[in-house]
mmCIF file of C-alpha atoms in Angstrom:
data_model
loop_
_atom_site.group_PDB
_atom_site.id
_atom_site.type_symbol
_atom_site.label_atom_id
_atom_site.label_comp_id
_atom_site.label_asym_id
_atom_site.label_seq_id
_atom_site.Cartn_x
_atom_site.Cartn_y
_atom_site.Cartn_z
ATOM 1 C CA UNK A 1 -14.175 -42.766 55.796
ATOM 2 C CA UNK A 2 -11.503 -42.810 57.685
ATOM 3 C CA UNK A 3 -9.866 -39.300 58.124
ATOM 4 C CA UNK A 4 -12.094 -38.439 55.447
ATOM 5 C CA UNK A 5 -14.081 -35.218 56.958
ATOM 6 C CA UNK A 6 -17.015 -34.210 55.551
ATOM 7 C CA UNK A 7 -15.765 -32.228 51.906
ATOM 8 C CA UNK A 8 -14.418 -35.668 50.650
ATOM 9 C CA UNK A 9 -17.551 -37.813 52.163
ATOM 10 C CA UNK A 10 -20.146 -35.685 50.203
ATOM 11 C CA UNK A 11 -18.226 -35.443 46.791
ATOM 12 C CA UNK A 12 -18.112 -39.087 47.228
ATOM 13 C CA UNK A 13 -21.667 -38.899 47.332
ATOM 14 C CA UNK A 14 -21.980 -36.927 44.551
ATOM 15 C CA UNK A 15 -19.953 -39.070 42.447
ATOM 16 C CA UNK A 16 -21.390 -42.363 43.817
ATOM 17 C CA UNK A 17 -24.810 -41.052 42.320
ATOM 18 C CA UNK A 18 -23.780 -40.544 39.391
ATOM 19 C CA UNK A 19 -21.359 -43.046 38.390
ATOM 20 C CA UNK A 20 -23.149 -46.672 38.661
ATOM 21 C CA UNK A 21 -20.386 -49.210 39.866
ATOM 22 C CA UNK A 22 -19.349 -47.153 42.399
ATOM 23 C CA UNK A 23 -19.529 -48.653 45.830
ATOM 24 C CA UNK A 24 -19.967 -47.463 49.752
ATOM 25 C CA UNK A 25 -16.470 -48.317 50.233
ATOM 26 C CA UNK A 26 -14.920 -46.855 47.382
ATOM 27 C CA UNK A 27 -16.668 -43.162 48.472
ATOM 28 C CA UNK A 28 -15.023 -44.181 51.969
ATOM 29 C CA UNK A 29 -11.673 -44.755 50.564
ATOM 30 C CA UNK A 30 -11.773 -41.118 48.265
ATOM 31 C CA UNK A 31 -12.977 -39.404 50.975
ATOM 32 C CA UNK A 32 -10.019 -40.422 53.626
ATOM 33 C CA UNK A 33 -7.653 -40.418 51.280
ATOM 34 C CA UNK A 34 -8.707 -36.926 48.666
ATOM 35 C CA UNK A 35 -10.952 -34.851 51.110
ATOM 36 C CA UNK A 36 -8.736 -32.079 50.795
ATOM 37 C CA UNK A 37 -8.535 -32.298 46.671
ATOM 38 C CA UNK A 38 -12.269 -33.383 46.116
ATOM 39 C CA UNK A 39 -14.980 -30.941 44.632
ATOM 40 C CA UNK A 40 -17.391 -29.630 46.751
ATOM 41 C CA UNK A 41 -20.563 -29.779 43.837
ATOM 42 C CA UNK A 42 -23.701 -31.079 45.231
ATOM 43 C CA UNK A 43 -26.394 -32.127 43.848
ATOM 44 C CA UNK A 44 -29.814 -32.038 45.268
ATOM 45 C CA UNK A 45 -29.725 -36.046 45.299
ATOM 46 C CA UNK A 46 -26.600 -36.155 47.111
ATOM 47 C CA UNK A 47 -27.655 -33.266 49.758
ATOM 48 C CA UNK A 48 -30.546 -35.784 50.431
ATOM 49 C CA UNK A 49 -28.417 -38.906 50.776
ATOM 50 C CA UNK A 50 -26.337 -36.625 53.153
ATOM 51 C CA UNK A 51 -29.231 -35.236 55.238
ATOM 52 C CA UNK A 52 -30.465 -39.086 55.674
ATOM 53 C CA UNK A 53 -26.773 -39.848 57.154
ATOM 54 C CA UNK A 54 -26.401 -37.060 59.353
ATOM 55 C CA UNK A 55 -27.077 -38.886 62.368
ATOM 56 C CA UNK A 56 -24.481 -41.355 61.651
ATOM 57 C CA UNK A 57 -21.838 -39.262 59.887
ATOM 58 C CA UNK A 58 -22.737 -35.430 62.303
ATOM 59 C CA UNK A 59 -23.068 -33.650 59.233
ATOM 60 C CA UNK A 60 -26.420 -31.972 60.146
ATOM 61 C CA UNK A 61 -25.179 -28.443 60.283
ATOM 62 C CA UNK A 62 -22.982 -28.937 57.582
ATOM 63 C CA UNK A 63 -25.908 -29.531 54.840
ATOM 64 C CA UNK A 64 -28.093 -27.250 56.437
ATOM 65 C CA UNK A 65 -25.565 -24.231 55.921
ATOM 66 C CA UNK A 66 -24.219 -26.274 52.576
ATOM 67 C CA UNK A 67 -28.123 -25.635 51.570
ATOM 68 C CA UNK A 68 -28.348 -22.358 52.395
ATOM 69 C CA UNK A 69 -25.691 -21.465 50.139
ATOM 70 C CA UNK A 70 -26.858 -23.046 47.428
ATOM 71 C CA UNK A 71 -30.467 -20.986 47.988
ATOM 72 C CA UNK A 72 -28.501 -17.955 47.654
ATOM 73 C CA UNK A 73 -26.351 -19.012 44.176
ATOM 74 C CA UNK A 74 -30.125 -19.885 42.963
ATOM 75 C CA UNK A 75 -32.078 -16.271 43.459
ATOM 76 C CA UNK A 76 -28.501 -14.384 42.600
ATOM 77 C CA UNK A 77 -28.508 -16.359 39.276
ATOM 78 C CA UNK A 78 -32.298 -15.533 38.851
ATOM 79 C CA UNK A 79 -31.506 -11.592 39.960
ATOM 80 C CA UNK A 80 -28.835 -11.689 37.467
ATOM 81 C CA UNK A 81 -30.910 -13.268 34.422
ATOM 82 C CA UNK A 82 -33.394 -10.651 35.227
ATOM 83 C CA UNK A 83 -31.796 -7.241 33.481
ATOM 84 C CA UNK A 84 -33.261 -4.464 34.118
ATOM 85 C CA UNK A 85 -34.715 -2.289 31.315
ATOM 86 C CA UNK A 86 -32.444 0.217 28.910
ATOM 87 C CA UNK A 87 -33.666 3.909 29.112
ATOM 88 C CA UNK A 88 -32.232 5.795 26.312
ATOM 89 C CA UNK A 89 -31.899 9.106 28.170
ATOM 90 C CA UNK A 90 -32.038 11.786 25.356
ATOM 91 C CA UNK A 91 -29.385 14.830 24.984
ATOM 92 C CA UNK A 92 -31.047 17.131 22.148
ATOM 93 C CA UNK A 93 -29.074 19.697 20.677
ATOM 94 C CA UNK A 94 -30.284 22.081 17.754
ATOM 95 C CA UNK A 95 -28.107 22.843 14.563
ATOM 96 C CA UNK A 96 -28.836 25.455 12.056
ATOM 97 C CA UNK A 97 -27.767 24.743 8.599
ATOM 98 C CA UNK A 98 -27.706 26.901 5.595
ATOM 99 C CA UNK A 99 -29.820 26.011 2.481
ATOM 100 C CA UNK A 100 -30.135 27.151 -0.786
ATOM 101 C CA UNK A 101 -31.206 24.934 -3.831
ATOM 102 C CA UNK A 102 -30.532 26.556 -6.993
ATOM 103 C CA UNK A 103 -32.592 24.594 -9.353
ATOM 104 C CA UNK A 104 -35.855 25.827 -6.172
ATOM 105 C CA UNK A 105 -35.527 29.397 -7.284
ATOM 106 C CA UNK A 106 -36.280 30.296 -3.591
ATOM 107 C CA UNK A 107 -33.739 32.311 -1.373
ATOM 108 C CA UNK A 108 -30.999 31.110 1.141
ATOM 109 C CA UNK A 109 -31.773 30.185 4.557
ATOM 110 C CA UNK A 110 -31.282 28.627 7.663
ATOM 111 C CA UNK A 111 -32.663 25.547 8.345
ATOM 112 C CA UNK A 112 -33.074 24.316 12.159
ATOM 113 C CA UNK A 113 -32.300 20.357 13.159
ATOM 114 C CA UNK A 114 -32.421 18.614 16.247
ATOM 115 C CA UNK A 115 -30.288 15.806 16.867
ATOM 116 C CA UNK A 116 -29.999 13.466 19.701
ATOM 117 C CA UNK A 117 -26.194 13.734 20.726
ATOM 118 C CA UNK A 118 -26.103 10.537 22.433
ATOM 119 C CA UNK A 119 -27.186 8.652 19.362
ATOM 120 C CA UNK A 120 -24.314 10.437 17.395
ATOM 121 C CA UNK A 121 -20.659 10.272 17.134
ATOM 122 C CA UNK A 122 -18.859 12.999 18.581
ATOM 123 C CA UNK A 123 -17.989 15.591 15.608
ATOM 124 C CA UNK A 124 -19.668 17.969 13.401
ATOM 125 C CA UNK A 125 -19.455 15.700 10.059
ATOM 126 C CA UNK A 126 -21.459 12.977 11.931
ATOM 127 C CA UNK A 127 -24.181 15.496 12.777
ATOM 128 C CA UNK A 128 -24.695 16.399 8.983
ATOM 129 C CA UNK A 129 -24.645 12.609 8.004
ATOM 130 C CA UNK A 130 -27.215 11.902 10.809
ATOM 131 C CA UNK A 131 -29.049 14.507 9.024
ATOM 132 C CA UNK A 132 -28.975 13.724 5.732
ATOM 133 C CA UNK A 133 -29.710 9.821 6.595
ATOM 134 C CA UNK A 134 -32.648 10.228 9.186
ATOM 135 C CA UNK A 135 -33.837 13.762 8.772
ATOM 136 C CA UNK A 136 -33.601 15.330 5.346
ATOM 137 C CA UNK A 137 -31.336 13.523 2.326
ATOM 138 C CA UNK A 138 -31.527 16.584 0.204
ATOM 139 C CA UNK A 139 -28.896 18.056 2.386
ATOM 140 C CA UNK A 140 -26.026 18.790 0.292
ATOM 141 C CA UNK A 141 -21.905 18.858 1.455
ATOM 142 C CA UNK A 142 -18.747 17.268 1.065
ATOM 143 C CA UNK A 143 -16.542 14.617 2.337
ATOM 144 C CA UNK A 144 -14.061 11.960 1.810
ATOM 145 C CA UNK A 145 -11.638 10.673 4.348
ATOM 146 C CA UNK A 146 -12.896 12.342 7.748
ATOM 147 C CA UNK A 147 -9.772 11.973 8.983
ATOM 148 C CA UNK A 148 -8.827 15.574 8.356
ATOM 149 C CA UNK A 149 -6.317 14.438 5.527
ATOM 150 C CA UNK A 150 -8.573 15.081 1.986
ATOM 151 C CA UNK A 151 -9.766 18.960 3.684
ATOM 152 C CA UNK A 152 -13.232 18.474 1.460
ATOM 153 C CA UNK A 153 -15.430 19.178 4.276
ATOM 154 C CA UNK A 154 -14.019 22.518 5.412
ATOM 155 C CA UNK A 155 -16.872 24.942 6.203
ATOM 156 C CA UNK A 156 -17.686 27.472 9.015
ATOM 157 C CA UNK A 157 -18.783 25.945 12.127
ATOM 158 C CA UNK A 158 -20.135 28.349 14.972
ATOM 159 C CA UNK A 159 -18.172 31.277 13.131
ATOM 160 C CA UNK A 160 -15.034 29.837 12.344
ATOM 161 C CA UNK A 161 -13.219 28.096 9.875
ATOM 162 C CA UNK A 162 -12.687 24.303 9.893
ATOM 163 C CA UNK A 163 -12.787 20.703 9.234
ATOM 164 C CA UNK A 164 -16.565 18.937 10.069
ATOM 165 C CA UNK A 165 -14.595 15.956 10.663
ATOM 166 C CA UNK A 166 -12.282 17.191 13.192
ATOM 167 C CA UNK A 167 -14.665 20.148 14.692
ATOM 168 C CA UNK A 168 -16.229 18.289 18.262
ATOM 169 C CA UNK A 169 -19.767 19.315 18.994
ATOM 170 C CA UNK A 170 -19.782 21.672 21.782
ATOM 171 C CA UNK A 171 -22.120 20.171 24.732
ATOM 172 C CA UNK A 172 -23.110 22.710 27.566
ATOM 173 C CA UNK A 173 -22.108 21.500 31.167
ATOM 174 C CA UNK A 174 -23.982 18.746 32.926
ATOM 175 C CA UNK A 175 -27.554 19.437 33.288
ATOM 176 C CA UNK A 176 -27.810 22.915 31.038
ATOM 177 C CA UNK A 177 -29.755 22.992 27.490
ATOM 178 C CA UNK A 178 -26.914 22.508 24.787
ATOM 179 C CA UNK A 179 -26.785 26.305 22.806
ATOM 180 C CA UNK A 180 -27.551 25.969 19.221
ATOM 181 C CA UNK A 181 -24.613 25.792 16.756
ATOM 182 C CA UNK A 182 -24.458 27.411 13.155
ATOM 183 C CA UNK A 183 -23.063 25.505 10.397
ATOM 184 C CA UNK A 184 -22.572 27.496 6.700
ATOM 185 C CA UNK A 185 -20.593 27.178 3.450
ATOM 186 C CA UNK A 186 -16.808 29.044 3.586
ATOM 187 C CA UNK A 187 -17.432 32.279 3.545
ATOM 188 C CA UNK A 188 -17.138 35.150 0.787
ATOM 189 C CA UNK A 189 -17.341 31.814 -2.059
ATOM 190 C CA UNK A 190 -19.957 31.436 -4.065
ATOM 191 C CA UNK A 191 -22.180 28.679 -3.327
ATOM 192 C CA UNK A 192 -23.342 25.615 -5.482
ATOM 193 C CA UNK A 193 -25.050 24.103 -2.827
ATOM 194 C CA UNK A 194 -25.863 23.937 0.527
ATOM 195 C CA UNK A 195 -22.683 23.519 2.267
ATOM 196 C CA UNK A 196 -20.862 22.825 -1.236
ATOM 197 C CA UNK A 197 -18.862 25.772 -2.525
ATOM 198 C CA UNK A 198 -17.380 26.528 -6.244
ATOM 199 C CA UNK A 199 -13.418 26.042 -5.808
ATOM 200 C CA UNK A 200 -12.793 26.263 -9.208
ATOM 201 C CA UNK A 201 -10.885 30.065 -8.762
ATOM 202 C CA UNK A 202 -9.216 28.637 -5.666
ATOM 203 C CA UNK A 203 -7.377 25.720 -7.532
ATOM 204 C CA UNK A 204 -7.008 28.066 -10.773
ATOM 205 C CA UNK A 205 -4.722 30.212 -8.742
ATOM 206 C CA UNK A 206 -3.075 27.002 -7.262
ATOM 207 C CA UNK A 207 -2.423 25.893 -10.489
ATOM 208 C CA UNK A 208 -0.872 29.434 -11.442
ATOM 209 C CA UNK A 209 1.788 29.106 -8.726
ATOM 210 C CA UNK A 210 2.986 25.743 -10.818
ATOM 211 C CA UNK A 211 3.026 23.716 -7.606
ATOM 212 C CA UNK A 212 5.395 20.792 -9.016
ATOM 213 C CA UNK A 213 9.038 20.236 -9.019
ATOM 214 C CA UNK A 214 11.051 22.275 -12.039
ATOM 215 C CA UNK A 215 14.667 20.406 -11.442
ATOM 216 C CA UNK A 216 15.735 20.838 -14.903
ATOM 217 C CA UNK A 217 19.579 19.963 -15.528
ATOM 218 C CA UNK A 218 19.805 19.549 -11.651
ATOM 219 C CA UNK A 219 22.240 16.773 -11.190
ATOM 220 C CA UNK A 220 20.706 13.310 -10.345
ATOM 221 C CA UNK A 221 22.038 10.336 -8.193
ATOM 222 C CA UNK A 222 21.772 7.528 -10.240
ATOM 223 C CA UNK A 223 20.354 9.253 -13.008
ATOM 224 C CA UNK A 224 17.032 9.101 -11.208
ATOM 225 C CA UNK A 225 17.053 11.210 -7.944
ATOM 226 C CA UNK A 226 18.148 14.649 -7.518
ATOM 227 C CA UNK A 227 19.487 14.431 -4.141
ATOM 228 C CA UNK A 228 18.554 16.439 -1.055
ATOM 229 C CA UNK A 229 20.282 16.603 2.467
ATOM 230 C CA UNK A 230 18.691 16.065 5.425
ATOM 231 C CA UNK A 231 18.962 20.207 6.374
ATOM 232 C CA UNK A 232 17.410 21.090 3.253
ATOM 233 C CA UNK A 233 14.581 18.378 3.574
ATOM 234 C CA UNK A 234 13.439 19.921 7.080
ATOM 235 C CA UNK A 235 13.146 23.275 5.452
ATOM 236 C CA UNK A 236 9.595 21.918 3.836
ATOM 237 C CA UNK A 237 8.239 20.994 7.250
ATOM 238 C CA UNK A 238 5.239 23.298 7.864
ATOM 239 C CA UNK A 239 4.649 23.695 4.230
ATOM 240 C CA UNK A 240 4.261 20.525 2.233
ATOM 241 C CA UNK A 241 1.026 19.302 4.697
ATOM 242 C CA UNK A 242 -0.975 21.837 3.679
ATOM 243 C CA UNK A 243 -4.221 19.753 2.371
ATOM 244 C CA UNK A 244 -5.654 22.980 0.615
ATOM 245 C CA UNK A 245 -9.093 23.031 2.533
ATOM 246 C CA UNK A 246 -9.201 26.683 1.296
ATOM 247 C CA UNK A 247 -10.016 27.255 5.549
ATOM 248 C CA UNK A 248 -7.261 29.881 5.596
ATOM 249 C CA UNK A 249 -8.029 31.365 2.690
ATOM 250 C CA UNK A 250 -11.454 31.877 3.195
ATOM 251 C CA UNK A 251 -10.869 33.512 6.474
ATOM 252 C CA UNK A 252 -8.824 36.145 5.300
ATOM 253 C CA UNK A 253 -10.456 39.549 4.541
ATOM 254 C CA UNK A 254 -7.533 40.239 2.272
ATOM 255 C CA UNK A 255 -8.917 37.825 0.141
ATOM 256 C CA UNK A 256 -12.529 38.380 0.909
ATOM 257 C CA UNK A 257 -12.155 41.439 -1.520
ATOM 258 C CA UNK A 258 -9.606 40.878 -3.573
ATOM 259 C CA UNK A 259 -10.061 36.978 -4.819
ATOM 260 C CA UNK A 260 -9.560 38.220 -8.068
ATOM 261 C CA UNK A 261 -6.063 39.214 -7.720
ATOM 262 C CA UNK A 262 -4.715 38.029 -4.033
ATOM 263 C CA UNK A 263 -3.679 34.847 -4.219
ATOM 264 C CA UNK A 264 -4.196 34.067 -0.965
ATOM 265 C CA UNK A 265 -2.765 32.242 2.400
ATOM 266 C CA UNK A 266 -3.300 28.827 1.370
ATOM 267 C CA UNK A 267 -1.736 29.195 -2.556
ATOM 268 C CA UNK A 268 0.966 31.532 -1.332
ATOM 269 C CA UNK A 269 2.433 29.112 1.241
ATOM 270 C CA UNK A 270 2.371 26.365 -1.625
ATOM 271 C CA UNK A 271 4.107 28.813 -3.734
ATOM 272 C CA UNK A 272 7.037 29.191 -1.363
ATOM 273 C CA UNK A 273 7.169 25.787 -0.633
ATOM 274 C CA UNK A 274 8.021 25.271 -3.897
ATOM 275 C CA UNK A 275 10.596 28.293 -3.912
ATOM 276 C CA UNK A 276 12.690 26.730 -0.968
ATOM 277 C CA UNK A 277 12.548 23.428 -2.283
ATOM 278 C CA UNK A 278 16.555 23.086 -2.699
ATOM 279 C CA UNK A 279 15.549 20.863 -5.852
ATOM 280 C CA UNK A 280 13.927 23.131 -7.493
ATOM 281 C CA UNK A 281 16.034 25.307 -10.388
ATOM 282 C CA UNK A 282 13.124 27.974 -11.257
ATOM 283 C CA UNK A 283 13.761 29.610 -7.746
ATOM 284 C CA UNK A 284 14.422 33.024 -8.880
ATOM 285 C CA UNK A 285 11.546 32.822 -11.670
ATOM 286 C CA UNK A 286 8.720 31.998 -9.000
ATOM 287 C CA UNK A 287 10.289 34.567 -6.633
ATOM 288 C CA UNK A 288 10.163 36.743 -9.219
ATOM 289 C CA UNK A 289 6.460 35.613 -10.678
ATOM 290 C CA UNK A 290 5.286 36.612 -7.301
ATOM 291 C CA UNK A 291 6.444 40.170 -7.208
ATOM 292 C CA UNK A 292 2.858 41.990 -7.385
ATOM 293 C CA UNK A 293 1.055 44.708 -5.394
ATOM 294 C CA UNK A 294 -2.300 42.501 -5.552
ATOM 295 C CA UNK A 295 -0.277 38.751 -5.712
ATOM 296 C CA UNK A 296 1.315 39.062 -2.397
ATOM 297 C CA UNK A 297 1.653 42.200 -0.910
ATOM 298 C CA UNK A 298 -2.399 42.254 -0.280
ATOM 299 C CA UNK A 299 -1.216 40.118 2.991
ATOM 300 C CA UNK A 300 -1.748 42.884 5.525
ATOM 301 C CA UNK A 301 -0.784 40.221 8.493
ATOM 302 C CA UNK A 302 -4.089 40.042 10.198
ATOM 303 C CA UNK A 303 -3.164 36.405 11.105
ATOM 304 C CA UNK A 304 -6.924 34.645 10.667
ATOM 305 C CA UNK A 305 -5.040 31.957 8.655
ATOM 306 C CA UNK A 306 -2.464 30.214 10.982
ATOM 307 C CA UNK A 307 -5.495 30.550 14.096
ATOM 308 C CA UNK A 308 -7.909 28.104 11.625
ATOM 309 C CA UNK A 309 -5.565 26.064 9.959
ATOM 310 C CA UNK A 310 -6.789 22.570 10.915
ATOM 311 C CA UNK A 311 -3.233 21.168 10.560
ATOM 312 C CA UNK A 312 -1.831 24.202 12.438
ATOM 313 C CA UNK A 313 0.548 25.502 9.648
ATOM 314 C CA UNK A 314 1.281 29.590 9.582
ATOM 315 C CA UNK A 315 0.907 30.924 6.094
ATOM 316 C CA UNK A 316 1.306 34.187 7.421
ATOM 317 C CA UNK A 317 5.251 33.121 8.137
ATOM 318 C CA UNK A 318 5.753 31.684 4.629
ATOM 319 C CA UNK A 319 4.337 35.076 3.352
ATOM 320 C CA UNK A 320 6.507 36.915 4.873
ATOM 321 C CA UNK A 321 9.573 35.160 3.541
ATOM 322 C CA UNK A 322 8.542 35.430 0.289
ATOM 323 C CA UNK A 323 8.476 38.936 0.417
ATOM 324 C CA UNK A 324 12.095 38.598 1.915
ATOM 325 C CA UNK A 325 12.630 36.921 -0.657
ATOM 326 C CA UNK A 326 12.432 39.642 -3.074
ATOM 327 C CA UNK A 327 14.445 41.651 -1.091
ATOM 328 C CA UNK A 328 17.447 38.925 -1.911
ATOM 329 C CA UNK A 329 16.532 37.226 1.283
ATOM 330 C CA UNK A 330 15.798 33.360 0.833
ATOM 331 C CA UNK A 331 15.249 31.800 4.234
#
């Protein structure tokens, strides 16, 4: 064609092959007039036509390279269609769980797993429910929302205190054997199975601390809200998300011994969350209440509760303001 060059000549080709009605001349005319808008797809009729012409048109070199490209699309599409194989590489790790069955009649004891960490999700919780849904489903433990908001699967993980859901599996570094981990029930609580501890002293003493709002004759807005300002409000930060997981608690050798009579970390920051409440009219009643060598003043500081709170609250600071408190101190 004329000014056509040899993009618009061979798309006319291609098109003239596959569009019947389509003439010599009108493949001229769309080559001289669209060679630099026509698209260069061949197909293996149209490389032919164009190898026949070559003499006539020069386009010898031009189909020779145009083939050679398309040799190399072909074997990269077959080198792509050909995957190579998946190889699961395994990274074992071995957890030792306590076990005791009641209704067995045999002792407690610690029962060794091994699970594959790359076929698990990353924390401790997903460990025991790979467990109990591959390995052994008379494991026995509890959760809810592992999202670290319901505190129901609080146990002690490698020593300490804490949430399965929020715990990560330690993994040595690259190359090393992982080091076993230890998972048991809270410690110093009596056990009802497995991993599952009695609470049922725990949320007794809770319950003793009366852990709702007492506003009695308190004036209301609207006859419906007793108000609070904005000051008072941020007062309850650092008490009120306390999600009772008993993980403080548990880890406090204060309570260890006396669980009878010590409240506790956990129950005695609820307690004072209630006493600061601005809201609340039985202020110097739970003060008061509280006043007790074994309720309280048990709390020898030691600390163990604000290093394994899982929401990082410091019951040791709300304990000592309470006993401030009863020195006509309210902070």
């Amino acid at each position: 064609g004329k000014g056509g060059g040899q993009g618009g000549w061979l798309a006319a080709l291609e098109v003239s092959n596959q569009l019947p009605g389509w003439t010599e001349a009108s493949a001229s005319l769309w080559g001289g007039g669209m060679a630099s808008q026509a698209p260069l797809f061949f197909s293996t009729k149209a490389l032919a036509t164009a190898r026949a012409s070559k003499d006539m048109l020069g386009l010898g070199s031009f189909a020779a390279s145009t083939s050679q490209r398309l040799q190399v699309r072909s074997s990269s599409a077959s080198a792509s269609s050909a995957m190579p194989e998946l190889v699961h590489e395994e990274d074992l790790k071995e957890f030792k769980v306590y076990r005791w069955d009641p209704d067995q009649g045999d002792k407690p004891r610690m029962q060794t797993y091994t699970v594959d960490l790359n076929d698990c999700g990353p924390m401790i919780l997903d460990v025991l429910l790979k467990i109990k849904d591959e390995q052994d489903s008379t494991l026995s433990f509890r959760r809810s929302c592992r999202e670290g908001i319901c505190g129901s699967c609080a146990m002690n993980i490698d020593g300490t205190n804490g949430l399965a859901c929020l715990t990560r599996i330690e993994k040595s570094e690259s190359g090393a054997a992982n080091a076993q981990s230890t998972i048991a029930p809270l410690p110093h609580m009596f056990v009802v199975k497995d991993l599952v501890v009695d609470m049922a002293n725990f949320y007794s003493q809770y319950k003793s601390v009366k852990p709702w709002l007492e506003s009695g004759e308190a004036e209301k807005v609207d006859g419906k809200e007793v108000y609070q300002s904005k000051e008072d409000r941020a007062k309850l930060d650092g008490l009120y998300e306390c999600i009772l997981c008993a993980c403080c608690s548990t880890s406090c050798p204060s309570y260890w011994w006396n669980s009878d009579k010590y409240l506790g970390p956990a129950v005695l920051l609820q307690a004072y969350r209630w006493i600061i409440d601005s809201r609340d009219q039985q202020t110097d009643e739970r003060v008061k209440q509280l006043d007790d060598a074994f309720k309280l003043y048990r709390c020898k500081t030691i600390m163990n509760c604000a290093k394994v709170c899982p929401k990082g609250l410091n019951p040791g600071k709300a304990i000592a303001k309470i006993k401030k408190a009863h020195h006509g101190t309210l902070e």
